[in-house]
PDB file of C-alpha atoms and ligand atoms in Angstrom:
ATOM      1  CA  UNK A 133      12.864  -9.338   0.142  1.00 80.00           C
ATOM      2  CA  UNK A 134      16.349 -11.193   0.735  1.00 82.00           C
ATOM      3  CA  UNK A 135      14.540 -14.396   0.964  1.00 88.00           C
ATOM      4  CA  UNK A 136      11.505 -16.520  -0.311  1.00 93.00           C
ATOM      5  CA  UNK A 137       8.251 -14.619   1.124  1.00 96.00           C
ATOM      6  CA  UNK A 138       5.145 -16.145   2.245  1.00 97.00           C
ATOM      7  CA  UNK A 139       1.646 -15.539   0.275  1.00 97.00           C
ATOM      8  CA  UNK A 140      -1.079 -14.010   2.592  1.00 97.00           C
ATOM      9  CA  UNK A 141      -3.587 -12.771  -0.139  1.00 96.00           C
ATOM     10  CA  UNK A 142      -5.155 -12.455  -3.543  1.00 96.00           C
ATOM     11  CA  UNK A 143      -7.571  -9.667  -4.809  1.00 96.00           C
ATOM     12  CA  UNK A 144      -9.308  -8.825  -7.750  1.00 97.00           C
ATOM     13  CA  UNK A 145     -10.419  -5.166  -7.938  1.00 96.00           C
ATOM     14  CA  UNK A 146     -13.221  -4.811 -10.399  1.00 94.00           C
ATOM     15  CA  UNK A 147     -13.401  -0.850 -10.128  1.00 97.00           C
ATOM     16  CA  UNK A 148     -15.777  -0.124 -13.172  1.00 98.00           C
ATOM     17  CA  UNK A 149     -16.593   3.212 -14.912  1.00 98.00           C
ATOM     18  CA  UNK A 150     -17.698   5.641 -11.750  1.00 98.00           C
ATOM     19  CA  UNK A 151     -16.275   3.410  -9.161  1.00 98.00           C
ATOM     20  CA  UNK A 152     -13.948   4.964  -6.092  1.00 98.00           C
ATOM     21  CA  UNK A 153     -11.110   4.663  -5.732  1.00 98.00           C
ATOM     22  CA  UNK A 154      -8.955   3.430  -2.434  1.00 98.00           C
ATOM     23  CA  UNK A 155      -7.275   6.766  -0.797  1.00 98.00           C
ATOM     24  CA  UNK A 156      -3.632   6.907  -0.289  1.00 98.00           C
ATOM     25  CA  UNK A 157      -2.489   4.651   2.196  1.00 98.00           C
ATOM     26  CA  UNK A 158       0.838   1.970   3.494  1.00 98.00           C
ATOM     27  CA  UNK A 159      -0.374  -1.530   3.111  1.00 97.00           C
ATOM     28  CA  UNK A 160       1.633  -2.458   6.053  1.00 95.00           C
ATOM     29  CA  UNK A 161      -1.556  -0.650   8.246  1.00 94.00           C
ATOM     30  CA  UNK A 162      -3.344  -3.555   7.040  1.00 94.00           C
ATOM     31  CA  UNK A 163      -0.845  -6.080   6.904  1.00 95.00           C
ATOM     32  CA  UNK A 164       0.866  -5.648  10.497  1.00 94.00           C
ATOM     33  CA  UNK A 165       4.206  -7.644   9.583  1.00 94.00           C
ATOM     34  CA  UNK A 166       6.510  -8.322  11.977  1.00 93.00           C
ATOM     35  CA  UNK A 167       9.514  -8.111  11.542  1.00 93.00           C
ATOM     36  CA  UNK A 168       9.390  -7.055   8.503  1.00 92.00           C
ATOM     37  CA  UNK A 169       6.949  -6.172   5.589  1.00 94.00           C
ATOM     38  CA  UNK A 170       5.169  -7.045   2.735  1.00 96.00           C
ATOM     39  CA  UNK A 171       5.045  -6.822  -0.825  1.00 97.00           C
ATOM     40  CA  UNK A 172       2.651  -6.291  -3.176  1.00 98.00           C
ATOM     41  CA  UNK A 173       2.598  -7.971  -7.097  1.00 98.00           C
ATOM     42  CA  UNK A 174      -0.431  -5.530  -8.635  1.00 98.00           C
ATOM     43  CA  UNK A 175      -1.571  -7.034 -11.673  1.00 98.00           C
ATOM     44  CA  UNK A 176      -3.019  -5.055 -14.383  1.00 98.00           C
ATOM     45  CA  UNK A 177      -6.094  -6.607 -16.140  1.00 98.00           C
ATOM     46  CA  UNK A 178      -6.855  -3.770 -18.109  1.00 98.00           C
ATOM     47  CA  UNK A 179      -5.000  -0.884 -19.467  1.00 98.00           C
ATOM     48  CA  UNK A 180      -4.595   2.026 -16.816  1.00 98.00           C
ATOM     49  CA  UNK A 181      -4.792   5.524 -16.736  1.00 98.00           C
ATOM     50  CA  UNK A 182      -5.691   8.260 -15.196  1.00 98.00           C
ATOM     51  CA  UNK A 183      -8.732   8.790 -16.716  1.00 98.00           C
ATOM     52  CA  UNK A 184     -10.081   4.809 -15.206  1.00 98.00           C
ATOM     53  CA  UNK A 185      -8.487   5.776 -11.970  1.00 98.00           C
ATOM     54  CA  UNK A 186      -4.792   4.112 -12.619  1.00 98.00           C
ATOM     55  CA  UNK A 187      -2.589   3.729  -9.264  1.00 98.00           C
ATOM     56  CA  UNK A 188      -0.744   6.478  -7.834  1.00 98.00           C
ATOM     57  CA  UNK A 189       2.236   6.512  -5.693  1.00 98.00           C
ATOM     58  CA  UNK A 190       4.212   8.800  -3.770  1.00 98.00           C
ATOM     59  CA  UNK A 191       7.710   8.478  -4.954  1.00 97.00           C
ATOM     60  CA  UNK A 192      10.607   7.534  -2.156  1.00 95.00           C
ATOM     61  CA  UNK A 193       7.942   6.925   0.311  1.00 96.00           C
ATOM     62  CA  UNK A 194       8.724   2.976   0.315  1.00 96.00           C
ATOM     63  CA  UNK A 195      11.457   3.763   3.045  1.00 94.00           C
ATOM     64  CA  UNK A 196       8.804   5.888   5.430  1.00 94.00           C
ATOM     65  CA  UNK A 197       7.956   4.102   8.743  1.00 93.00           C
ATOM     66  CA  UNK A 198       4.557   3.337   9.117  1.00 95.00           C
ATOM     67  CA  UNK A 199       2.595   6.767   9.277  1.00 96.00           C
ATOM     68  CA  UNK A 200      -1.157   7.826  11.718  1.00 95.00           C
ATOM     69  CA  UNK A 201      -4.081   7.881   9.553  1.00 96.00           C
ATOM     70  CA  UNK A 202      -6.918   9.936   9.465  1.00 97.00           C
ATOM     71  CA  UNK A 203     -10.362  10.619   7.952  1.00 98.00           C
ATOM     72  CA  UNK A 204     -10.247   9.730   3.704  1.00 98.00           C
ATOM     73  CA  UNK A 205     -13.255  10.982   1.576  1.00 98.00           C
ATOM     74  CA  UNK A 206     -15.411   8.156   1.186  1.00 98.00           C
ATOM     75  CA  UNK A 207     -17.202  10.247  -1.872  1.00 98.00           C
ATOM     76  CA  UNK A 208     -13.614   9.653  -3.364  1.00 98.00           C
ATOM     77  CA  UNK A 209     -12.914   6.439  -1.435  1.00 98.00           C
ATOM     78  CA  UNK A 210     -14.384   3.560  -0.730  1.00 97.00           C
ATOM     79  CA  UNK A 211     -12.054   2.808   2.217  1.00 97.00           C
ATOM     80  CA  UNK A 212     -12.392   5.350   5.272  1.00 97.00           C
ATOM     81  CA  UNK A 213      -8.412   6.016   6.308  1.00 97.00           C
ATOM     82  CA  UNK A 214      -5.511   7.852   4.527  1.00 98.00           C
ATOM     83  CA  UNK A 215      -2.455   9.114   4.808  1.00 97.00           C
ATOM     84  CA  UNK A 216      -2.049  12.815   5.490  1.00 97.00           C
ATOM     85  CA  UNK A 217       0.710  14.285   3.257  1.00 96.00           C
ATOM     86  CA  UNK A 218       2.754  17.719   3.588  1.00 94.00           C
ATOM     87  CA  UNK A 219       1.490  20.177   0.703  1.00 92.00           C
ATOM     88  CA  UNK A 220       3.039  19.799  -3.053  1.00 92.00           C
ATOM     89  CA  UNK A 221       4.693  15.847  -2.091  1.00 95.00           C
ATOM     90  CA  UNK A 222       4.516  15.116  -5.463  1.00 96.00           C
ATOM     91  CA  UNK A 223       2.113  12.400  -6.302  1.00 97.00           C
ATOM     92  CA  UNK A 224       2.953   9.928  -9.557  1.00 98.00           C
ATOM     93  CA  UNK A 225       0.342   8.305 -11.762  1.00 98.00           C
ATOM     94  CA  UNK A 226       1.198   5.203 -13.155  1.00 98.00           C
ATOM     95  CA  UNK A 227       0.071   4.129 -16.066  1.00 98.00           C
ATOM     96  CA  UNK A 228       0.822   0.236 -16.985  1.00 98.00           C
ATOM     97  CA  UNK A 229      -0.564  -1.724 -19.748  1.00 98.00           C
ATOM     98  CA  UNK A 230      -3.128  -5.052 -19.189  1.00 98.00           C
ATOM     99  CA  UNK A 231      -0.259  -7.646 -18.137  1.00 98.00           C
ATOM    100  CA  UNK A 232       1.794  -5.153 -16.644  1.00 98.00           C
ATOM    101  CA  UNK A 233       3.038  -6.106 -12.842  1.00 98.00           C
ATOM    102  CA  UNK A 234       3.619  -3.336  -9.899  1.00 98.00           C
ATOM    103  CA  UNK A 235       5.853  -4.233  -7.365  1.00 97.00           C
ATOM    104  CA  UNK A 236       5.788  -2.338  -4.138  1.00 98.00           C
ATOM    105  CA  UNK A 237       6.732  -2.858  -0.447  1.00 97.00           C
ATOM    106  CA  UNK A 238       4.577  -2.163   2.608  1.00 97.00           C
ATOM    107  CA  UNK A 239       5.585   1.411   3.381  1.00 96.00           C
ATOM    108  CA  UNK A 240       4.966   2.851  -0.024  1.00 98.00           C
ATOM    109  CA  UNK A 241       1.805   5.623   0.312  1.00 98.00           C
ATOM    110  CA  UNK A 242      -0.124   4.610  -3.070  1.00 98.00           C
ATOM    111  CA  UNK A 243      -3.820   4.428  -3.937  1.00 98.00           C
ATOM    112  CA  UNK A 244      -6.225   5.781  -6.849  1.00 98.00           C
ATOM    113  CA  UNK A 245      -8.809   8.401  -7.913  1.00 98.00           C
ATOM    114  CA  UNK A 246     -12.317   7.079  -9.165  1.00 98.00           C
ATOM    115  CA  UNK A 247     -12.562   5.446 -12.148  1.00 98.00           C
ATOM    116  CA  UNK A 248     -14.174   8.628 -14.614  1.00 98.00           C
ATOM    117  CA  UNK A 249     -14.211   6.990 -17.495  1.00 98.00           C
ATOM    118  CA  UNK A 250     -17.163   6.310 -19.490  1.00 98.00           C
ATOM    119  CA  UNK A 251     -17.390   2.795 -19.965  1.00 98.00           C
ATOM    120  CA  UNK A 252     -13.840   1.159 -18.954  1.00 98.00           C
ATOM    121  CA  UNK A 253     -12.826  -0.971 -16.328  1.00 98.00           C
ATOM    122  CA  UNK A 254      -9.790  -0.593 -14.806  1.00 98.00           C
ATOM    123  CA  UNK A 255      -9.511  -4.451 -13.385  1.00 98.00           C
ATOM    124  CA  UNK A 256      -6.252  -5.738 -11.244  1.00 98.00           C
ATOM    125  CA  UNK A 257      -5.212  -9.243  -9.701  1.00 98.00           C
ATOM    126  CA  UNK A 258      -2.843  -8.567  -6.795  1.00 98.00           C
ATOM    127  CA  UNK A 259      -0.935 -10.464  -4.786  1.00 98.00           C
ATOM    128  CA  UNK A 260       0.154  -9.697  -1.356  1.00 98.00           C
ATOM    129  CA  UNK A 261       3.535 -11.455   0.138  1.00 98.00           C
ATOM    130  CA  UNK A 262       5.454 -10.685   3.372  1.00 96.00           C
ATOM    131  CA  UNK A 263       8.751 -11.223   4.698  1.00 91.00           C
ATOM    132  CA  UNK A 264      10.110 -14.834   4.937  1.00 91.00           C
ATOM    133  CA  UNK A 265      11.077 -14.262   8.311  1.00 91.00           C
ATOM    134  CA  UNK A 266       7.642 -12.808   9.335  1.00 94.00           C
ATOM    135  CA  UNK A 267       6.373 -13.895  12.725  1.00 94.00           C
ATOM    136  CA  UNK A 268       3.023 -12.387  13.065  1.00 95.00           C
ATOM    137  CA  UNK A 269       1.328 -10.954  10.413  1.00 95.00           C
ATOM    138  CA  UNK A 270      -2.491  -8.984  10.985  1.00 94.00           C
ATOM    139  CA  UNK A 271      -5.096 -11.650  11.635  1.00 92.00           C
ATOM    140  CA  UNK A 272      -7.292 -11.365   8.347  1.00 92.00           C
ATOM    141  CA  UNK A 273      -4.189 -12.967   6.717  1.00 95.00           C
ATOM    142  CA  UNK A 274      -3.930 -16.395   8.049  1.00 95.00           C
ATOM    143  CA  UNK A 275      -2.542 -18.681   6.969  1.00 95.00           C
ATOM    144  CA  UNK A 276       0.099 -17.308   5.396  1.00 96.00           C
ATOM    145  CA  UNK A 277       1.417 -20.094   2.687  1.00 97.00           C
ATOM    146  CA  UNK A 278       5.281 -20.852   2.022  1.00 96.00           C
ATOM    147  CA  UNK A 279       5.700 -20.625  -1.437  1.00 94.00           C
ATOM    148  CA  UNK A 280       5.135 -24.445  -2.417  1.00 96.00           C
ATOM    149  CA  UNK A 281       1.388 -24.149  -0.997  1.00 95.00           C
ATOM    150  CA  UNK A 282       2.433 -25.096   2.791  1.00 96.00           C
ATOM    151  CA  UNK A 283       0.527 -23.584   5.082  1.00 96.00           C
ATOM    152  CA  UNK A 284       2.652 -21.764   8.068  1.00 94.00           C
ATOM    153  CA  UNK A 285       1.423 -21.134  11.756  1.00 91.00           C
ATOM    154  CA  UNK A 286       1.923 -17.041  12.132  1.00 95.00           C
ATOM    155  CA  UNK A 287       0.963 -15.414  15.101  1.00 96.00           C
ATOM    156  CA  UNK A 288      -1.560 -12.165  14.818  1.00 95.00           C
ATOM    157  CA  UNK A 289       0.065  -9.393  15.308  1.00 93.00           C
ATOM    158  CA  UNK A 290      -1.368  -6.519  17.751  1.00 85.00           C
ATOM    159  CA  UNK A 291      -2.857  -3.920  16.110  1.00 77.00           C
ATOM    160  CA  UNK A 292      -2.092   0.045  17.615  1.00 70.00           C
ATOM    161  CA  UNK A 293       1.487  -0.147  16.460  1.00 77.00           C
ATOM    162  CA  UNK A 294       3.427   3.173  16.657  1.00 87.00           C
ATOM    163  CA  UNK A 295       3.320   5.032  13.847  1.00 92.00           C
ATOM    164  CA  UNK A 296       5.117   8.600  12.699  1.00 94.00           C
ATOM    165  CA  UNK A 297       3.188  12.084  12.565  1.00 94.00           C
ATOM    166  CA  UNK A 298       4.716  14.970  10.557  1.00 94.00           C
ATOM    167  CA  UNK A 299       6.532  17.854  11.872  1.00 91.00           C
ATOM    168  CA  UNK A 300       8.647  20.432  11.040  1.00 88.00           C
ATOM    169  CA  UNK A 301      12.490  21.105  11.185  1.00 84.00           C
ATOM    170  CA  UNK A 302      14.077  24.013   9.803  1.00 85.00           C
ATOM    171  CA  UNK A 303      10.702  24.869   7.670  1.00 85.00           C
ATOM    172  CA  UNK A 304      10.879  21.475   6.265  1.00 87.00           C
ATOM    173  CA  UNK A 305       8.807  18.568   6.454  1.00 90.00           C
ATOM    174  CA  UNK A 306       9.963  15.490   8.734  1.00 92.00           C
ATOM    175  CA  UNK A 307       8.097  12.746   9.821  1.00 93.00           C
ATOM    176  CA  UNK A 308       8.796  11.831  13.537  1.00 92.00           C
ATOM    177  CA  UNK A 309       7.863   8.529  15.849  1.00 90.00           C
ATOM    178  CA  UNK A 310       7.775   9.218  19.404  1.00 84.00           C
ATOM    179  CA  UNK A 311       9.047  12.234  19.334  1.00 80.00           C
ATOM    180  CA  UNK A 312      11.797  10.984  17.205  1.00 83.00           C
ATOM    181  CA  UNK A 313      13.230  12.019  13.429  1.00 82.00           C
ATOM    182  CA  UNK A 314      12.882   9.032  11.418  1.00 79.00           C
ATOM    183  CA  UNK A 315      13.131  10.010   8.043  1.00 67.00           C
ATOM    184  CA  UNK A 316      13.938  13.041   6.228  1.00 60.00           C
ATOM    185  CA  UNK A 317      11.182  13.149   3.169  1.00 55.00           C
ATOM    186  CA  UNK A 318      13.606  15.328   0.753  1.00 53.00           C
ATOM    187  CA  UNK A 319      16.674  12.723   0.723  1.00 52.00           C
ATOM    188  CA  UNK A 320      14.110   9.631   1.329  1.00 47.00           C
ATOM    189  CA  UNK A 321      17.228   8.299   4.142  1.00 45.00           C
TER     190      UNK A 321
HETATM  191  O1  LIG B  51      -6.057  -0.831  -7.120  1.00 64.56           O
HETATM  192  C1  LIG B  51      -6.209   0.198  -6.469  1.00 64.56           C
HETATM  193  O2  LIG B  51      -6.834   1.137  -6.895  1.00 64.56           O
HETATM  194  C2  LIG B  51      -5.602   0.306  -5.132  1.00 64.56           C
HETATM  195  C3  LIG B  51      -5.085  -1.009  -4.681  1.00 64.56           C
HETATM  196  C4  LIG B  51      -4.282  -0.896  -3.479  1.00 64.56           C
HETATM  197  O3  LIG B  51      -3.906   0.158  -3.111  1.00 64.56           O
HETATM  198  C5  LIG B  51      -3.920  -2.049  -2.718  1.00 64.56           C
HETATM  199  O4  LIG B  51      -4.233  -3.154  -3.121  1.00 64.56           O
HETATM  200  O5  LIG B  51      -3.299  -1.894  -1.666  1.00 64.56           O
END
């Protein structure tokens, strides 16, 4: 993050056998950096895989701007927003061992599928941190802590940021911000 973050949250997800998952979404929609982002530290508690509903993540998509929600599943879901993707982005399960630590920015589309195993829980501690030169940050993260325990005066940040739709160009998939190309999906620039 190029320089000591600030710690706005912990979470335990319990997510036992049958549970939903969380659909695909940018934690940065939550987070509202600015400038900036955050970053995730998802700790597995328990072996994961696909079968107890592991995370999944859309390769590249870490350098995506901030993208428009809509409707999730909520059968499949227990949060109510995701991320709409172009058909066949390729989606990647990943399976980590109990101990084993995710690191991912704020832009990076990830989520899970229910937990369908039988009788396993698929448990995680993470951590969410955000730029060290954040000024605002979403206001159900206050107060954000330096590092040594500190407590730091952030501003909220507005909510109803922009945020980029997909389009097309030349057949292919784009995703555009005001009418703008901001990233082209295929060579993740
Ligand atoms: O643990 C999961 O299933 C999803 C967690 C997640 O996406 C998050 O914490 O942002």
């Amino acid at each position: 993050m190029g320089r000591e973050p600030y710690a706005v949250q912990t979470m335990v997800y319990f997510k036992p056998a049958g549970a939903r998952g969380q659909a695909l979404h940018q934690d940065q929609y939550y987070l509202r950096v600015n400038p900036g982002t955050c970053m995730a530290a998802w700790l597995a508690l328990d072996d994961c895989d696909e079968q107890n509903g592991c995370m999944q993540v859309v390769p590249g998509s870490h350098t995506w701007p901030l993208i428009c929600t809509v409707g999730a599943d909520t059968t499949q879901s227990f949060t109510d927003v995701t991320v709409p993707l172009p058909e066949g982005t390729p989606l990647h399960a990943v399976m980590m061992r109990a101990g084993d630590v995710l690191f991912f920015n704020g832009q990076l589309v990830h989520g899970s599928f229910p937990n369908t195993s039988a009788d396993r829980f698929r448990r995680a501690l993470i951590g969410h941190y955000i730029a060290g030169e954040a000024a605002q940050v979403g206001r159900w993260y206050h107060p954000a802590l330096r590092m040594d325990g500190r407590p730091l005066d952030l501003a909220d940040s507005p909510g109803g940021t922009k945020c980029g739709i997909w389009a097309e160009q030349n057949g292919e998939p784009m995703l555009s911000v005001d009418g703008f190309v901001v990233v082209d999906p295929d060579t993740h620039d």
